[in-house]
XYZ file of C-alpha atoms in Angstrom:
621
model
C -0.001 0.000 -0.001
C 1.425 3.320 -1.069
C 1.706 5.880 1.712
C 0.712 9.442 0.852
C 3.041 12.177 2.026
C 1.234 14.903 3.953
C 2.324 18.463 3.259
C 3.486 20.325 6.373
C 1.745 23.698 6.070
C 2.887 24.775 9.523
C 6.543 24.280 8.563
C 6.013 26.223 5.305
C 4.345 29.035 7.252
C 7.252 29.252 9.739
C 9.910 29.293 7.006
C 8.015 31.902 4.983
C 7.756 34.141 8.029
C 11.494 33.721 8.720
C 12.379 34.587 5.097
C 10.182 37.704 5.160
C 11.749 38.703 8.476
C 15.267 38.153 7.077
C 14.521 40.309 3.994
C 13.276 43.050 6.290
C 16.370 42.585 8.484
C 18.743 43.100 5.533
C 16.847 46.263 4.544
C 16.815 47.564 8.115
C 20.487 46.727 8.718
C 21.525 48.497 5.509
C 19.572 51.633 6.364
C 20.500 51.563 10.075
C 24.242 51.238 9.309
C 24.413 54.348 7.096
C 22.012 56.312 9.341
C 24.096 55.570 12.453
C 27.209 56.857 10.676
C 25.525 60.292 10.344
C 23.943 60.153 13.828
C 20.500 59.678 12.228
C 20.590 63.111 10.583
C 19.243 61.742 7.286
C 19.653 64.977 5.324
C 23.396 64.774 5.890
C 23.727 61.403 4.060
C 25.248 61.941 0.558
C 23.014 60.714 -2.295
C 25.815 58.693 -3.907
C 26.173 56.598 -0.715
C 22.434 55.882 -0.684
C 22.331 55.172 -4.427
C 25.179 52.651 -4.107
C 23.456 50.847 -1.216
C 20.056 50.816 -2.968
C 21.557 49.640 -6.302
C 23.148 46.572 -4.683
C 20.327 45.908 -2.189
C 18.371 43.303 -4.296
C 21.563 41.311 -4.839
C 22.425 41.682 -1.144
C 19.033 40.261 -0.127
C 19.293 37.253 -2.443
C 22.894 36.485 -1.484
C 22.094 36.756 2.235
C 19.095 34.404 1.923
C 21.310 31.895 0.080
C 23.970 32.107 2.812
C 21.323 31.651 5.515
C 19.944 28.615 3.684
C 23.436 27.108 3.429
C 23.941 27.555 7.169
C 20.585 25.810 7.902
C 18.994 28.960 9.263
C 15.601 27.736 8.011
C 15.945 24.086 9.127
C 17.083 24.315 12.752
C 14.759 23.727 15.697
C 15.185 27.154 17.266
C 13.249 26.145 20.379
C 16.310 24.079 21.294
C 18.963 26.370 19.820
C 22.384 26.168 21.392
C 26.029 27.001 20.773
C 26.117 25.565 17.236
C 23.113 27.617 16.118
C 24.629 30.763 17.651
C 27.851 30.170 15.726
C 25.872 29.720 12.508
C 24.080 33.041 13.082
C 27.324 34.959 13.643
C 29.279 33.344 10.779
C 26.467 33.691 8.234
C 25.827 37.350 9.126
C 29.496 38.308 8.917
C 29.838 36.409 5.643
C 26.831 38.353 4.316
C 28.457 41.619 5.461
C 31.732 40.708 3.749
C 30.048 39.910 0.421
C 27.906 43.015 0.760
C 31.077 45.114 1.148
C 32.629 43.564 -1.949
C 29.454 44.133 -3.972
C 29.145 47.764 -2.851
C 32.694 48.478 -3.993
C 32.032 46.874 -7.391
C 28.835 48.882 -7.965
C 30.010 52.156 -6.367
C 29.040 55.474 -8.002
C 31.823 57.673 -6.614
C 35.394 56.955 -5.563
C 34.189 55.634 -2.231
C 31.231 53.224 -2.007
C 30.222 53.875 1.619
C 31.886 55.201 4.801
C 34.371 52.766 6.412
C 32.256 52.446 9.558
C 29.296 51.230 7.479
C 30.634 47.659 7.157
C 30.931 47.098 10.891
C 27.587 48.821 11.597
C 25.881 46.617 9.007
C 27.350 43.375 10.381
C 26.477 44.314 13.967
C 22.908 45.307 13.061
C 22.300 42.153 11.015
C 23.622 39.847 13.778
C 21.425 41.603 16.348
C 18.263 41.366 14.247
C 18.784 37.727 13.219
C 19.751 36.680 16.754
C 16.595 38.328 18.106
C 14.388 36.405 15.704
C 16.012 33.002 16.237
C 16.497 33.024 19.990
C 13.436 34.957 21.138
C 11.225 31.866 20.893
C 13.568 29.895 23.110
C 13.669 32.756 25.632
C 9.879 33.069 25.885
C 9.501 29.276 25.962
C 11.969 29.050 28.868
C 10.175 31.827 30.780
C 6.842 30.089 30.228
C 8.270 26.789 31.523
C 9.679 28.452 34.657
C 6.288 30.026 35.421
C 4.517 26.716 34.846
C 6.917 24.833 37.130
C 7.168 27.538 39.770
C 5.088 25.468 42.169
C 6.601 22.042 41.369
C 6.806 19.930 44.503
C 10.224 18.286 43.868
C 12.977 20.702 44.815
C 16.465 19.700 43.725
C 19.993 20.553 44.843
C 22.741 20.026 42.250
C 26.236 19.220 43.531
C 28.724 20.076 40.806
C 28.817 23.307 38.799
C 30.689 21.804 35.841
C 29.608 20.612 32.408
C 27.620 17.683 33.782
C 25.753 19.858 36.278
C 25.047 22.463 33.605
C 23.626 19.816 31.252
C 21.308 18.415 33.905
C 20.146 21.872 35.010
C 19.515 22.832 31.388
C 17.355 19.757 30.854
C 15.332 20.357 34.016
C 14.866 24.073 33.263
C 13.872 23.688 29.608
C 11.875 20.444 29.594
C 8.107 20.752 29.456
C 7.818 17.395 31.209
C 10.045 18.061 34.192
C 8.341 18.203 37.561
C 11.474 19.465 39.322
C 12.766 22.836 40.360
C 16.503 23.372 40.807
C 16.785 25.441 43.983
C 20.554 25.774 44.408
C 23.981 24.546 43.291
C 26.886 23.390 45.451
C 30.518 23.277 44.300
C 33.829 23.210 46.188
C 35.457 25.533 43.618
C 35.487 28.919 45.366
C 35.865 30.764 42.047
C 32.338 29.656 41.139
C 30.664 30.800 44.361
C 28.105 33.528 43.755
C 27.901 32.859 40.016
C 24.800 31.600 38.224
C 24.093 28.640 35.910
C 20.831 28.840 33.962
C 19.752 31.444 36.522
C 20.505 29.165 39.513
C 23.031 30.428 42.072
C 26.130 28.515 43.188
C 25.768 28.892 46.959
C 29.059 27.496 48.222
C 31.017 24.324 48.986
C 30.032 21.018 50.569
C 29.910 22.613 54.012
C 26.704 24.346 52.822
C 24.876 21.110 51.914
C 23.071 20.588 55.224
C 22.181 24.266 55.596
C 20.881 24.617 52.037
C 18.899 21.376 52.246
C 16.987 22.922 55.151
C 16.747 26.528 53.882
C 15.613 25.559 50.359
C 13.410 22.610 51.490
C 15.316 20.211 49.217
C 13.664 16.898 48.294
C 16.366 15.370 46.062
C 20.115 15.849 45.680
C 21.805 15.178 42.337
C 25.551 14.551 42.474
C 26.884 15.554 39.062
C 30.656 15.196 39.425
C 31.522 12.325 37.046
C 35.263 13.015 37.229
C 35.427 12.770 41.040
C 37.143 9.804 42.692
C 35.197 7.294 44.751
C 36.712 8.672 47.949
C 35.436 12.197 47.158
C 31.981 10.865 46.278
C 31.938 8.935 49.562
C 32.803 12.084 51.555
C 29.973 14.010 49.881
C 27.520 11.135 50.364
C 28.383 10.959 54.049
C 27.202 14.573 54.342
C 24.187 14.171 52.049
C 22.757 11.132 53.806
C 22.231 13.267 56.928
C 19.763 15.446 54.996
C 17.215 12.624 54.562
C 16.883 13.678 50.918
C 16.758 11.157 48.093
C 20.192 10.907 46.492
C 21.037 10.309 42.853
C 24.430 10.266 41.182
C 25.801 10.529 37.646
C 27.735 7.294 36.979
C 31.084 8.394 35.531
C 33.241 10.540 33.301
C 32.538 8.360 30.259
C 29.023 9.799 30.241
C 30.553 13.184 29.427
C 32.774 11.744 26.703
C 29.807 10.048 25.053
C 27.613 13.124 25.388
C 25.175 11.183 27.531
C 24.730 13.641 30.377
C 21.068 14.012 31.201
C 18.602 13.339 33.972
C 17.892 9.815 32.713
C 21.548 8.887 33.304
C 21.312 9.718 36.986
C 20.948 6.609 39.110
C 19.964 6.059 42.702
C 22.939 5.972 45.046
C 23.942 2.425 45.960
C 25.765 1.163 49.026
C 28.753 0.473 46.735
C 29.222 4.247 46.514
C 29.888 4.334 50.257
C 32.796 1.864 50.123
C 34.926 4.927 49.476
C 37.514 3.568 47.077
C 38.132 3.661 43.344
C 37.413 0.533 41.281
C 40.259 -1.974 41.346
C 42.307 -1.948 38.152
C 43.906 -5.029 36.640
C 46.514 -5.655 33.979
C 44.201 -6.301 31.045
C 47.111 -7.266 28.751
C 48.112 -10.179 30.991
C 44.498 -11.405 31.060
C 44.190 -11.082 27.285
C 47.305 -13.139 26.706
C 46.186 -15.658 29.288
C 42.717 -16.629 27.943
C 42.893 -15.426 24.338
C 42.812 -18.342 21.928
C 42.261 -20.862 24.752
C 39.446 -23.319 25.441
C 38.053 -22.171 28.810
C 35.595 -24.108 30.984
C 33.659 -22.527 33.871
C 31.788 -24.688 36.344
C 28.897 -22.995 38.114
C 28.871 -20.636 35.124
C 25.303 -19.488 35.794
C 25.975 -18.254 39.334
C 26.821 -14.705 40.353
C 30.609 -15.266 40.288
C 30.581 -17.839 37.482
C 28.443 -15.721 35.157
C 30.701 -12.688 35.628
C 33.715 -14.907 34.892
C 31.993 -15.905 31.646
C 31.277 -12.270 30.739
C 34.869 -11.150 31.207
C 36.364 -14.234 29.536
C 33.999 -13.804 26.554
C 35.322 -10.269 26.098
C 38.937 -11.519 25.926
C 38.513 -13.641 22.776
C 38.777 -17.256 23.964
C 38.915 -20.004 21.346
C 35.899 -21.610 23.001
C 33.942 -20.958 26.205
C 32.225 -23.891 27.923
C 29.683 -23.161 30.655
C 28.769 -26.015 33.010
C 25.943 -25.608 35.511
C 23.363 -27.837 37.174
C 20.698 -25.112 37.201
C 19.251 -24.736 33.708
C 17.549 -21.352 34.186
C 20.694 -19.463 35.178
C 22.697 -21.272 32.474
C 20.112 -20.217 29.898
C 20.211 -16.575 31.064
C 23.978 -16.221 30.700
C 23.881 -18.119 27.406
C 21.394 -15.664 25.878
C 23.282 -12.666 27.233
C 26.610 -13.789 25.770
C 25.112 -14.788 22.413
C 23.658 -11.297 22.116
C 26.835 -9.447 23.174
C 29.344 -11.719 21.419
C 27.695 -13.284 18.346
C 31.068 -14.577 17.103
C 31.822 -16.396 20.379
C 32.136 -20.180 20.208
C 29.916 -20.900 23.203
C 28.905 -24.280 24.620
C 26.445 -24.520 27.516
C 26.142 -27.871 29.299
C 23.839 -28.975 32.092
C 25.824 -31.180 34.435
C 26.630 -31.846 38.087
C 30.247 -31.724 39.235
C 29.321 -34.656 41.509
C 28.794 -36.910 38.475
C 32.162 -38.548 37.713
C 31.226 -40.017 34.329
C 29.576 -36.794 33.146
C 32.585 -34.643 34.084
C 35.024 -37.090 32.466
C 32.970 -37.111 29.273
C 32.890 -33.294 29.140
C 36.667 -32.983 29.626
C 37.341 -35.783 27.131
C 35.157 -34.098 24.498
C 36.302 -30.474 24.825
C 39.853 -30.774 26.278
C 39.777 -27.366 28.050
C 43.067 -25.477 28.491
C 41.863 -23.499 31.529
C 39.215 -24.386 34.109
C 37.559 -22.004 36.560
C 35.828 -24.052 39.221
C 33.113 -21.833 40.707
C 30.471 -24.518 41.308
C 29.779 -24.874 45.026
C 27.174 -24.686 47.749
C 27.998 -21.352 49.438
C 25.068 -20.447 51.710
C 26.380 -20.785 55.273
C 23.144 -21.391 57.275
C 21.733 -23.816 54.690
C 24.928 -25.842 54.675
C 24.847 -26.002 58.467
C 21.540 -27.870 58.237
C 22.691 -30.031 55.291
C 26.376 -30.711 56.023
C 26.618 -33.909 53.980
C 25.424 -32.044 50.858
C 28.163 -29.457 51.368
C 30.769 -32.230 51.492
C 29.381 -34.114 48.474
C 29.153 -31.011 46.303
C 32.040 -28.836 47.441
C 34.692 -31.394 48.414
C 34.030 -34.298 46.072
C 32.651 -32.160 43.269
C 35.993 -30.350 43.357
C 37.871 -33.679 43.542
C 36.067 -35.106 40.494
C 36.414 -31.934 38.425
C 40.106 -31.604 39.308
C 40.711 -35.295 38.537
C 39.065 -34.912 35.123
C 41.161 -31.806 34.441
C 44.378 -33.632 35.335
C 43.444 -36.703 33.303
C 42.646 -34.802 30.117
C 45.545 -32.379 30.096
C 44.091 -29.104 31.411
C 46.953 -26.613 31.775
C 45.510 -24.481 34.594
C 42.807 -25.169 37.142
C 41.619 -22.194 39.222
C 39.321 -22.931 42.148
C 37.202 -20.165 43.662
C 37.602 -20.285 47.443
C 36.475 -18.044 50.294
C 37.736 -16.188 53.334
C 35.473 -18.501 55.349
C 38.047 -21.258 54.759
C 40.352 -19.506 57.238
C 39.814 -20.842 60.771
C 36.347 -21.966 59.650
C 33.424 -21.878 62.041
C 30.971 -23.421 59.590
C 30.641 -26.412 57.297
C 30.784 -24.310 54.140
C 34.119 -22.735 55.123
C 35.556 -26.060 56.315
C 34.529 -27.764 53.064
C 36.293 -25.046 51.086
C 39.414 -25.465 53.213
C 39.429 -29.176 52.305
C 39.052 -28.163 48.643
C 42.157 -25.969 48.959
C 44.055 -28.919 50.451
C 42.939 -31.131 47.544
C 44.063 -28.540 45.022
C 47.497 -28.141 46.611
C 47.947 -31.907 46.820
C 46.908 -32.492 43.194
C 49.387 -29.858 42.073
C 52.273 -32.000 43.360
C 51.259 -35.063 41.338
C 49.995 -33.754 37.989
C 51.241 -31.500 35.189
C 48.135 -29.290 35.567
C 48.787 -26.109 37.531
C 46.248 -26.178 40.351
C 45.608 -22.951 42.301
C 42.914 -21.471 44.533
C 41.769 -17.854 44.805
C 40.362 -16.745 48.130
C 38.249 -13.630 48.660
C 35.459 -12.304 50.861
C 31.907 -11.167 50.235
C 30.910 -9.696 46.914
C 28.262 -6.996 46.674
C 25.219 -8.026 44.674
C 25.922 -11.770 44.634
C 23.085 -14.200 45.188
C 24.144 -14.744 48.795
C 25.009 -11.136 49.558
C 23.301 -9.300 52.393
C 22.584 -6.245 50.204
C 19.732 -7.775 48.134
C 18.167 -9.012 51.383
C 18.326 -5.528 52.935
C 16.798 -3.996 49.795
C 13.886 -6.429 49.845
C 13.296 -5.766 53.523
C 13.299 -1.986 52.958
C 10.856 -2.334 50.039
C 8.546 -4.303 52.335
C 8.693 -1.562 54.973
C 11.126 -3.314 57.297
C 12.394 -4.368 59.651
C 15.944 -4.777 58.382
C 17.543 -7.728 60.150
C 21.187 -7.674 61.249
C 22.578 -10.686 63.073
C 24.860 -8.762 65.450
C 25.675 -5.044 66.005
C 29.427 -5.690 65.781
C 29.559 -8.051 62.789
C 31.954 -6.940 60.030
C 32.724 -8.192 56.535
C 35.100 -7.499 53.656
C 33.361 -6.398 50.467
C 34.211 -6.173 46.784
C 32.059 -5.810 43.669
C 31.558 -8.896 41.511
C 33.402 -7.470 38.445
C 36.345 -6.448 40.663
C 36.616 -9.879 42.271
C 36.363 -11.705 38.956
C 38.926 -9.509 37.196
C 41.363 -10.221 40.025
C 40.591 -13.940 39.787
C 41.451 -13.817 36.089
C 44.703 -12.022 36.752
C 45.605 -14.370 39.602
C 45.152 -17.218 37.150
C 47.620 -15.505 34.838
C 50.164 -15.342 37.690
C 49.644 -19.001 38.663
C 52.621 -21.349 38.649
C 50.867 -24.122 40.575
C 50.059 -24.797 44.219
C 49.370 -21.208 45.282
C 46.461 -19.950 47.316
C 45.932 -16.434 46.012
C 44.445 -14.001 48.502
C 42.647 -10.926 47.177
C 43.034 -7.678 49.088
C 39.463 -6.775 50.009
C 40.311 -3.339 51.413
C 38.975 -2.210 54.765
C 36.269 -4.304 56.478
C 32.774 -2.827 56.652
C 30.407 -2.984 59.603
C 27.146 -4.632 58.513
C 25.117 -2.396 60.838
C 26.540 0.674 59.062
C 25.650 -0.894 55.707
C 22.062 -1.370 56.836
C 21.769 2.210 58.167
C 23.294 3.702 55.020
C 21.007 1.701 52.752
C 17.946 2.839 54.714
C 19.047 6.497 54.513
C 19.921 6.256 50.824
C 16.441 4.897 50.201
C 15.008 8.103 51.676
C 13.919 6.724 55.058
C 14.799 7.474 58.671
C 16.518 4.736 60.651
C 14.348 3.356 63.478
C 11.526 5.759 62.592
C 10.446 4.735 59.087
C 12.464 1.505 58.955
C 13.547 -0.331 62.090
C 16.668 -2.460 62.513
C 16.364 -5.713 64.444
C 19.211 -7.886 65.741
C 18.507 -11.574 65.262
C 21.671 -13.133 66.720
C 24.514 -14.876 64.912
C 23.336 -17.685 62.667
C 24.745 -21.215 63.005
C 28.385 -21.200 61.913
C 28.549 -17.411 61.448
C 31.597 -15.376 62.555
C 31.678 -11.834 63.840
C 34.576 -11.191 61.463
C 36.284 -12.980 58.558
C 39.970 -13.642 58.010
C 41.695 -13.951 54.659
C 44.908 -15.667 55.772
C 45.618 -18.474 58.209
C 48.234 -17.890 60.904
C 50.569 -20.560 59.561
C 50.498 -19.170 56.016
C 53.084 -16.652 54.877
C 52.216 -13.825 52.509
C 53.992 -13.006 49.258
C 53.277 -10.064 46.984
C 52.583 -10.209 43.254
C 52.892 -7.593 40.531
C 49.352 -6.514 41.435
C 49.265 -5.055 44.954
C 45.685 -6.340 45.338
C 46.744 -9.985 44.896
C 48.885 -11.897 47.420
C 50.048 -15.490 47.668
C 49.633 -17.628 50.771
C 52.398 -20.128 51.408
C 51.227 -23.786 50.959
C 50.729 -25.708 54.200
C 52.496 -29.037 54.479
C 50.274 -32.021 55.230
C 50.515 -35.821 55.503
C 49.144 -36.884 52.124
C 48.627 -40.552 53.000
C 46.663 -39.616 56.076
C 44.758 -36.935 54.141
C 43.664 -39.323 51.395
C 42.593 -41.912 53.967
C 40.526 -39.275 55.733
C 38.941 -38.217 52.442
C 38.004 -41.832 51.676
C 36.280 -42.121 55.038
C 34.649 -38.692 54.575
C 33.218 -39.794 51.226
C 31.680 -42.914 52.757
C 30.254 -41.018 55.718
C 28.690 -38.301 53.531
C 27.130 -40.943 51.264
C 25.662 -42.641 54.313
C 24.249 -39.288 55.515
C 26.256 -39.455 58.717
C 24.933 -37.380 61.589
C 28.438 -37.076 63.044
C 30.315 -35.823 59.977
C 31.473 -32.605 61.686
C 33.887 -34.496 63.939
C 35.510 -36.139 60.932
C 35.833 -32.712 59.260
C 37.495 -31.449 62.454
C 40.110 -34.207 62.108
C 40.879 -33.127 58.538
C 40.775 -29.384 59.242
C 42.237 -28.829 62.734
C 41.464 -25.078 62.528
C 37.746 -25.836 62.132
C 36.112 -24.349 65.232
C 33.577 -27.035 66.005
C 31.020 -26.033 68.607
C 30.348 -28.905 70.982
């Protein structure tokens, strides 16, 4: 079916009006320029000057209209005119003045075409008249919007008087759909104090935040400093959270580079912003050389850590990426994500249990992976306390079977994901991971495969992280449950932890337990309070905090290194190496054999056997 084009009469009307106005502007500028030269005493103007101007005037009009058309003076949306449109106005008017001067000298009647001052007066007059026509609509539109939104209920404070802040203010001020009013601007740069952006005053530095939030009845605070470090953002957030205003922050400097600074790019402040450190950087080149062109297998590839491993590996051009997971839904999700982002990736997704010896052997025999990341494990501490035999079957012997398959079929590197809970463990999950580390270090002595473990603490946003739980509790109106007022944890984001795991794998020579530097520990109670405040609520008024007591097997604090382990540095200051612990292998293997039998038989006394294998396991009698 042929679609008929509708003629835009409104557009034709606007352009016709602009052309008529421009013709009148050229006439007025020509007359005004010569009249100003003689101080508007018209009888003093020589006839030959007027005759020269009038003779060339038709050509001047046509040439000027052509120049304006070339500079898109009839196509621009002047309601949204900006710097580019202003430049076009100035350049086109001065170009018109220059050609007009040349034409006047060609068609002159006497020795001199016009007075010397005429050229400047003409250019100035034409720029003024054209500017008035093009930018007046924007001015009146802006004034109308300010009057309409004068009584908007959402009052906003902008922190940051730079380009990002200006862009956000401009959008709020000019948008017909904004329901916000920018009340004030805060910036630490003293040279900007007292100045105005889009008519909004820069009040002062961060010390004025609390005062201004009260004086101006602020509802929301926008932090628009994309170039600021995490530590600076944290300092500002620490002040802002006392205001009880909703906080939003512009993600990063790349938004400026990409020209993506607008209100839609602002996001709610997350607890990650309060960690107060810059993202951890890794040596990307070493990672690229490490996995590029290799067949890489990830067990537990659908989990929070495993899926992020797959994302980062997929971006480093592996020869083939094999995802193994027992849970089909999560495996399907990461499969679809990677196929969309990396259509050229050779991706294989397999449903399998690491506890199935024949299945794991068949997978390794078929695909012969060069590198294995073993992330499959039961990790939830309280659940494993009530199902200890499942933790042993999956974590210990799933690791054993996967490592054995890797060694049998020539895997070059095997990287096991461990945990800080393996250090002086107080729970079954941590103790099972400590046994896994012992298996890995023992295997490394007997096979060509380089077996290593990477140990780190809690990751923000993972399936077992406390943050998603707090968020759900806040959404439900509370209470937020904290096990103990003094409990502390180390935290890292999932991408940070995984990038360090990848780099640790590149450093691996075999037998190491790599320990990731998790920074300063964070008090869980402070996390809960901050998350409540950042959500716009008052602690213990809107949302209460309840202490539920330590869960079975839970520590007040976590350790990353056992007392008997030494600590060696690597090229990356965030990655350290724990010295391998010597053990009696014959005794260890005998204990493992007995442990396997007991877990199969669903022993009710398996904790005592684990205590024999892991002497640092703090078994509560």
